[in-house]
Coordinates of C-alpha atoms in Angstrom, one line a residue:
M150 CA 56.9 38.2 38.3
D151 CA 54.1 40.3 39.9
K152 CA 50.5 39.0 40.0
I153 CA 49.2 41.5 37.4
S154 CA 51.9 40.5 34.9
R155 CA 50.8 36.9 35.2
L156 CA 47.4 37.8 33.7
P157 CA 46.8 37.0 30.0
D158 CA 47.7 39.8 27.5
E159 CA 44.1 40.1 26.4
L160 CA 43.1 41.0 30.0
L161 CA 45.9 43.4 30.4
V162 CA 44.9 45.3 27.3
K163 CA 41.4 45.4 28.6
I164 CA 42.7 47.0 31.8
L165 CA 44.8 49.5 29.9
S166 CA 41.7 50.5 27.9
F167 CA 40.2 52.1 31.0
L168 CA 43.3 54.4 31.4
P169 CA 44.0 57.7 29.6
T170 CA 46.1 57.0 26.5
K171 CA 49.2 58.8 28.0
V172 CA 49.1 56.6 31.1
A173 CA 48.6 53.5 29.1
V174 CA 51.7 54.4 26.9
S175 CA 53.8 55.0 30.0
T176 CA 53.3 51.4 31.2
S177 CA 55.7 50.3 28.4
I178 CA 58.6 51.0 30.7
L179 CA 57.5 48.4 33.3
S180 CA 59.0 45.4 31.6
K181 CA 59.5 43.7 28.2
Q182 CA 56.0 42.1 28.5
W183 CA 54.4 45.6 28.8
D184 CA 56.5 47.1 26.1
F185 CA 54.0 46.8 23.3
L186 CA 50.8 46.0 25.1
W187 CA 49.4 49.5 24.8
M188 CA 49.7 49.3 21.0
W189 CA 46.8 46.9 21.0
L190 CA 44.4 49.5 22.5
P191 CA 41.3 49.9 20.3
K192 CA 40.9 53.6 21.2
L193 CA 43.5 56.3 21.2
D194 CA 43.0 59.9 22.3
Y195 CA 45.8 62.3 21.5
S196 CA 45.8 66.0 22.4
T197 CA 48.6 68.6 22.0
R198 CA 47.9 69.6 25.6
K199 CA 49.1 66.2 26.8
Y200 CA 51.5 64.7 24.3
S201 CA 54.8 65.3 22.5
E202 CA 55.2 64.0 18.9
S203 CA 57.4 61.1 20.0
E204 CA 54.7 59.8 22.3
C205 CA 52.0 59.5 19.6
T206 CA 53.3 56.2 18.2
R207 CA 50.8 54.3 16.1
A208 CA 48.9 51.2 17.2
P209 CA 48.3 48.2 14.9
I210 CA 44.6 47.9 15.8
I211 CA 42.4 51.0 16.2
E212 CA 38.6 51.4 16.5
S213 CA 38.5 55.0 17.7
F214 CA 41.0 57.8 17.1
S215 CA 40.8 61.3 18.5
L216 CA 43.1 64.3 17.8
D217 CA 42.7 67.6 19.6
F218 CA 45.0 70.5 18.6
L219 CA 45.1 73.6 20.6
A220 CA 48.6 74.6 19.6
S221 CA 50.7 74.3 16.4
Q222 CA 52.9 71.6 17.9
F223 CA 52.5 68.9 15.3
K224 CA 53.4 69.1 11.7
P225 CA 50.6 68.4 9.2
V226 CA 52.6 65.6 7.6
T227 CA 52.7 63.9 11.0
I228 CA 49.0 64.2 11.6
R229 CA 48.3 62.9 8.1
S230 CA 50.6 60.0 8.8
W231 CA 48.7 59.1 11.9
L232 CA 45.3 59.3 10.2
L233 CA 46.6 57.2 7.2
T234 CA 47.6 54.5 9.6
A235 CA 44.4 54.7 11.7
V236 CA 42.2 54.4 8.5
S237 CA 44.0 51.3 7.5
R238 CA 43.2 49.6 10.9
N239 CA 39.4 49.1 10.4
L240 CA 38.7 52.4 12.0
R241 CA 35.2 53.1 13.2
E242 CA 35.4 56.5 14.9
V243 CA 37.5 59.6 14.0
E244 CA 37.4 63.0 15.8
V245 CA 39.8 65.8 14.7
S246 CA 39.6 69.2 16.5
H247 CA 42.0 71.8 15.3
G248 CA 42.2 75.2 17.0
C249 CA 45.6 76.5 15.9
N250 CA 45.9 80.1 14.8
N251 CA 48.2 79.4 11.9
K252 CA 47.3 78.9 8.2
V253 CA 44.6 76.5 6.9
L254 CA 46.0 73.0 6.9
N255 CA 45.2 70.1 4.5
M256 CA 46.0 67.3 6.9
L257 CA 43.1 64.8 6.1
P258 CA 44.2 62.0 3.8
S259 CA 42.0 61.1 0.8
S260 CA 41.7 57.6 2.2
L261 CA 39.6 59.0 5.0
Y262 CA 36.8 59.6 2.5
T263 CA 36.8 56.0 1.3
C264 CA 37.0 54.3 4.7
K265 CA 34.6 51.4 4.5
S266 CA 34.5 50.8 8.3
L267 CA 34.0 54.4 9.4
V268 CA 30.8 54.9 11.5
S269 CA 31.4 58.3 13.1
L270 CA 33.4 61.3 11.7
K271 CA 33.7 64.6 13.5
L272 CA 35.7 67.5 12.1
N273 CA 36.0 70.8 14.0
G274 CA 38.2 73.8 13.4
R275 CA 38.4 76.9 11.2
R276 CA 41.9 76.0 10.2
L277 CA 41.0 72.5 9.1
L278 CA 40.7 72.1 5.3
V279 CA 38.2 69.6 3.9
D280 CA 39.5 68.7 0.4
V281 CA 37.2 66.0 -0.9
P282 CA 38.6 63.7 -3.6
R283 CA 36.7 62.8 -6.8
M284 CA 36.1 59.3 -5.4
V285 CA 34.1 59.2 -2.1
S286 CA 32.5 56.2 -0.4
L287 CA 31.5 56.1 3.2
P288 CA 29.0 53.1 3.2
C289 CA 28.8 52.7 7.0
L290 CA 29.0 56.4 8.2
K291 CA 26.0 57.1 10.5
T292 CA 27.3 60.2 12.4
F293 CA 28.9 63.2 10.7
L294 CA 29.8 66.5 12.3
L295 CA 31.3 69.4 10.2
Q296 CA 31.8 72.4 12.4
D297 CA 33.6 75.6 11.4
V298 CA 35.8 73.9 8.8
K299 CA 37.1 75.2 5.5
Y300 CA 36.2 73.5 2.2
K301 CA 38.4 73.2 -0.8
N302 CA 35.6 74.2 -3.2
E303 CA 31.9 74.8 -3.1
D304 CA 30.8 71.2 -4.1
S305 CA 32.9 69.5 -1.5
L306 CA 30.1 69.0 1.1
Q307 CA 27.6 68.0 -1.6
R308 CA 29.8 65.3 -2.9
L309 CA 30.5 64.1 0.7
L310 CA 26.9 63.8 1.8
S311 CA 25.7 62.3 -1.5
N312 CA 28.0 59.3 -0.8
C313 CA 26.8 58.5 2.8
P314 CA 23.9 56.1 2.1
V315 CA 23.2 55.2 5.8
L316 CA 23.8 58.6 7.4
E317 CA 21.5 59.2 10.4
D318 CA 22.9 62.1 12.4
L319 CA 24.3 65.2 10.7
V320 CA 25.6 68.5 12.1
V321 CA 26.7 71.2 9.6
E322 CA 27.8 74.5 11.0
G323 CA 29.4 77.0 8.6
C324 CA 31.8 79.9 9.3
K325 CA 32.9 83.0 7.5
G326 CA 35.0 82.4 4.4
D327 CA 34.4 78.6 4.4
N328 CA 34.0 78.6 0.6
M329 CA 30.4 77.2 0.7
V330 CA 27.2 78.3 -1.0
K331 CA 23.7 77.2 -0.5
F332 CA 22.9 74.0 -2.4
I333 CA 20.6 71.0 -2.4
V334 CA 21.6 67.6 -1.0
I335 CA 19.5 64.5 -0.8
V336 CA 19.9 62.4 2.3
P337 CA 17.0 59.9 2.6
S338 CA 18.4 58.0 5.6
L339 CA 18.8 61.1 7.9
Q340 CA 17.1 60.9 11.3
R341 CA 18.7 63.9 13.2
L342 CA 19.8 67.2 11.6
T343 CA 21.5 70.3 12.9
N344 CA 21.9 72.6 10.0
H345 CA 23.1 76.3 9.7
H346 CA 24.2 76.1 6.1
C347 CA 22.9 74.0 3.2
L348 CA 19.5 72.9 1.8
I349 CA 18.9 69.2 2.4
E350 CA 15.9 67.4 0.9
R351 CA 14.1 64.1 1.0
M352 CA 14.6 63.0 4.6
P353 CA 11.5 60.8 5.2
K354 CA 13.1 59.2 8.3
L355 CA 14.0 62.5 10.0
E356 CA 12.8 62.6 13.6
E357 CA 14.8 65.6 15.1
A358 CA 16.0 68.8 13.5
Y359 CA 17.8 71.9 14.7
V360 CA 17.6 74.4 11.8
E361 CA 18.4 78.0 11.1
L362 CA 16.8 79.1 7.8
S363 CA 17.6 82.2 5.8
F364 CA 17.0 80.9 2.3
N365 CA 15.1 82.4 -0.6
P366 CA 11.4 81.7 0.0
V367 CA 11.3 79.1 -2.8
Y368 CA 14.0 77.1 -1.1
I369 CA 12.4 77.6 2.3
D370 CA 9.3 75.7 1.1
R371 CA 11.4 73.0 -0.4
F372 CA 13.3 72.5 2.9
I373 CA 10.1 72.7 5.1
G374 CA 8.6 70.0 2.9
S375 CA 11.6 67.7 3.6
I376 CA 11.3 67.9 7.4
T377 CA 7.6 67.3 8.0
S378 CA 8.3 63.9 9.5
V379 CA 10.0 65.3 12.6
K380 CA 8.9 64.7 16.2
R381 CA 11.1 67.4 17.6
L382 CA 12.0 70.6 15.8
T383 CA 14.1 73.6 16.8
L384 CA 13.7 76.3 14.2
C385 CA 14.7 79.9 13.4
I386 CA 13.2 81.1 10.2
D387 CA 13.1 84.6 8.7
D388 CA 10.0 84.3 6.5
V389 CA 6.7 82.5 6.5
Y390 CA 6.7 79.3 4.5
G391 CA 3.9 78.4 2.1
D392 CA 0.6 76.5 2.5
G393 CA 0.0 72.8 2.2
F394 CA 2.5 71.3 4.8
V395 CA 1.4 69.2 7.8
F396 CA 3.7 68.3 10.7
D397 CA 1.5 65.4 11.8
Q398 CA 4.3 63.8 13.9
L399 CA 5.5 67.0 15.6
E400 CA 5.2 66.9 19.3
H401 CA 7.9 69.3 20.6
L402 CA 8.6 72.7 18.9
Q403 CA 11.2 75.2 19.9
L404 CA 10.9 78.4 17.9
C405 CA 13.4 81.3 17.9
T406 CA 11.7 84.7 18.2
C407 CA 14.6 86.9 17.3
D408 CA 12.1 88.3 14.8
E409 CA 14.5 90.5 12.8
Q410 CA 12.1 90.5 9.9
H411 CA 9.0 91.0 12.2
T412 CA 7.5 87.7 10.9
S413 CA 7.6 85.5 14.1
G414 CA 3.9 86.1 14.8
A415 CA 2.9 84.8 11.4
V416 CA 5.3 81.9 11.6
I417 CA 3.9 80.8 15.0
V418 CA 0.3 80.9 13.6
R419 CA 1.3 78.8 10.6
L420 CA 3.2 76.2 12.7
L421 CA 0.3 75.9 15.2
K422 CA -2.1 75.3 12.3
D423 CA 0.2 72.8 10.7
S424 CA 1.0 70.8 13.8
P425 CA -2.2 69.1 15.0
N426 CA -0.5 66.9 17.6
L427 CA 1.8 69.4 19.2
R428 CA 2.4 68.9 22.9
V429 CA 5.2 71.3 23.8
L430 CA 5.6 74.9 22.5
D431 CA 8.9 76.6 23.5
L432 CA 9.6 80.2 22.4
F433 CA 13.2 81.0 22.9
K434 CA 16.3 82.8 21.4
M435 CA 19.0 80.9 19.7
E436 CA 22.6 81.6 20.8
Y437 CA 24.0 84.8 19.4
H438 CA 20.7 85.9 18.0
N439 CA 19.3 89.3 18.9
P440 CA 16.7 89.2 21.7
I441 CA 14.2 91.3 19.8
G442 CA 11.1 89.5 20.8
L443 CA 7.7 89.1 19.2
Y444 CA 6.4 92.3 17.7
T445 CA 2.9 91.4 16.7
W446 CA 0.4 88.6 17.3
N447 CA -2.5 88.4 15.0
Q448 CA -4.6 85.6 16.4
P449 CA -6.0 83.1 13.8
S450 CA -9.7 83.2 12.8
T451 CA -10.1 79.7 14.3
V452 CA -8.2 78.2 17.2
P453 CA -5.6 75.7 15.9
E454 CA -6.4 72.1 16.7
C455 CA -3.3 71.5 18.7
I456 CA -4.2 74.3 21.2
L457 CA -7.6 72.8 21.7
S458 CA -6.7 69.1 22.0
S459 CA -3.0 68.4 22.6
L460 CA -0.9 71.3 23.9
Q461 CA 0.3 70.5 27.4
T462 CA 3.4 72.6 28.0
F463 CA 4.1 76.2 27.0
K464 CA 7.4 78.1 27.6
C465 CA 8.5 81.6 26.9
S466 CA 12.1 82.4 27.8
G467 CA 13.5 85.9 27.8
Y468 CA 10.2 87.7 27.9
S469 CA 10.7 91.2 26.4
G470 CA 7.4 92.8 27.2
R471 CA 6.4 93.5 23.6
P472 CA 2.6 93.6 23.0
G473 CA 2.8 90.6 20.7
E474 CA 4.2 88.4 23.4
R475 CA 1.6 89.5 25.9
D476 CA -1.2 88.9 23.4
L477 CA 0.1 85.4 22.6
L478 CA 0.5 84.4 26.2
I479 CA -3.1 85.4 27.1
Y480 CA -4.3 83.6 23.9
I481 CA -2.6 80.4 24.8
L482 CA -4.0 80.4 28.4
K483 CA -7.5 81.3 27.2
N484 CA -7.7 78.5 24.6
A485 CA -5.4 75.6 25.6
N486 CA -7.9 73.1 27.1
H487 CA -5.2 70.6 28.2
L488 CA -2.4 72.9 29.2
K489 CA -0.6 71.7 32.4
T490 CA 2.2 74.3 32.7
A491 CA 3.0 77.7 31.3
T492 CA 6.5 78.9 32.2
I493 CA 7.6 82.5 31.5
W494 CA 11.1 83.8 32.1
F495 CA 11.7 87.4 33.3
P496 CA 8.2 88.7 33.1
T497 CA 7.5 92.2 34.4
V498 CA 5.5 92.7 37.6
D499 CA 2.5 94.0 35.7
M500 CA 2.6 91.1 33.3
K501 CA 2.7 88.6 36.2
K502 CA -0.5 90.2 37.7
E503 CA -2.2 90.2 34.3
L504 CA -1.4 86.5 33.6
V505 CA -2.5 85.4 37.1
L506 CA -5.8 87.1 36.7
S507 CA -6.4 86.1 33.0
S508 CA -8.9 83.4 32.2
R509 CA -7.6 79.9 31.6
A510 CA -9.2 77.1 29.6
S511 CA -7.5 74.5 31.7
N512 CA -8.1 74.5 35.4
A513 CA -5.1 72.2 35.9
C514 CA -2.7 74.8 34.3
Q515 CA 0.1 75.9 36.6
L516 CA 1.8 79.3 36.0
V517 CA 5.6 79.3 36.6
F518 CA 7.6 82.5 36.7
D519 CA 11.4 82.2 36.5

């Protein structure tokens, strides 16, 4: 017997856990001792790019299970069978990515939505159908990603999120024809949010949010009121929200200036007024948004508190040369007493000269042109 085979099975399984799943499975041919060792691996990662159906045998103990489909190689009934077995093994993490070009598949077993041990669930793929049963209970789920999936009906997502009492990290990205409408969901435990779809309220623990808003103005105010606890906010909004909100914890703001409704200037003013402790202001364009730029900048009657006392970093990516951007840049430099760096991407030659010669409230401010 070789020296490695003399090691205890527990140690051999630990060694196998550092190998790709396919390599670990292949060790079963070494000897009778190795025949079933790989089945005790706590993490299995299957991909149609690497495996045949016969190689995807099920293990008796599973903590993490990942399925990646880039071809229509496996039958839905087979995938459902794997997930059923995985869920019954005190599963903690599931990731299913389905990129096939065939019809929408209902491959997720109903037991997935009542898995008491599940901590992380990630579903990705326009051909993946989320058919939520009447009974849902995910008491330990903390991370939830739903990206480009199809829903059986319009209340599927609402029922799901309403039954995740400790959810902390949520990503919801819709796609065309996903059978969803805008609705309200209450998730008090949420700490990080990436949302391109639904209206989520009452998130007092929320610290980070990446949000694209195109709701009715009434709903915009309701949503804004639910994210005022954030410390970091990335936002694209097509209308100015109402008065009475204060982002007293907000330190880092990224604001999309695609400005299709010509409202970015007013939104910036409102956010600056409502964010007294802001330290970083980053004007950028979200992916796939039109690089329209800031049309107008109507400076406020009084300088916002954050500009006078806390703003240290200002960034403007994709400078378009519109008058509104120019006026805002000069305003920030003129009034930001504690500004350390101002970074502008792709400025014109004339704009560079004007900014270099413009007055600055902070002698320590460094201009950076990229």
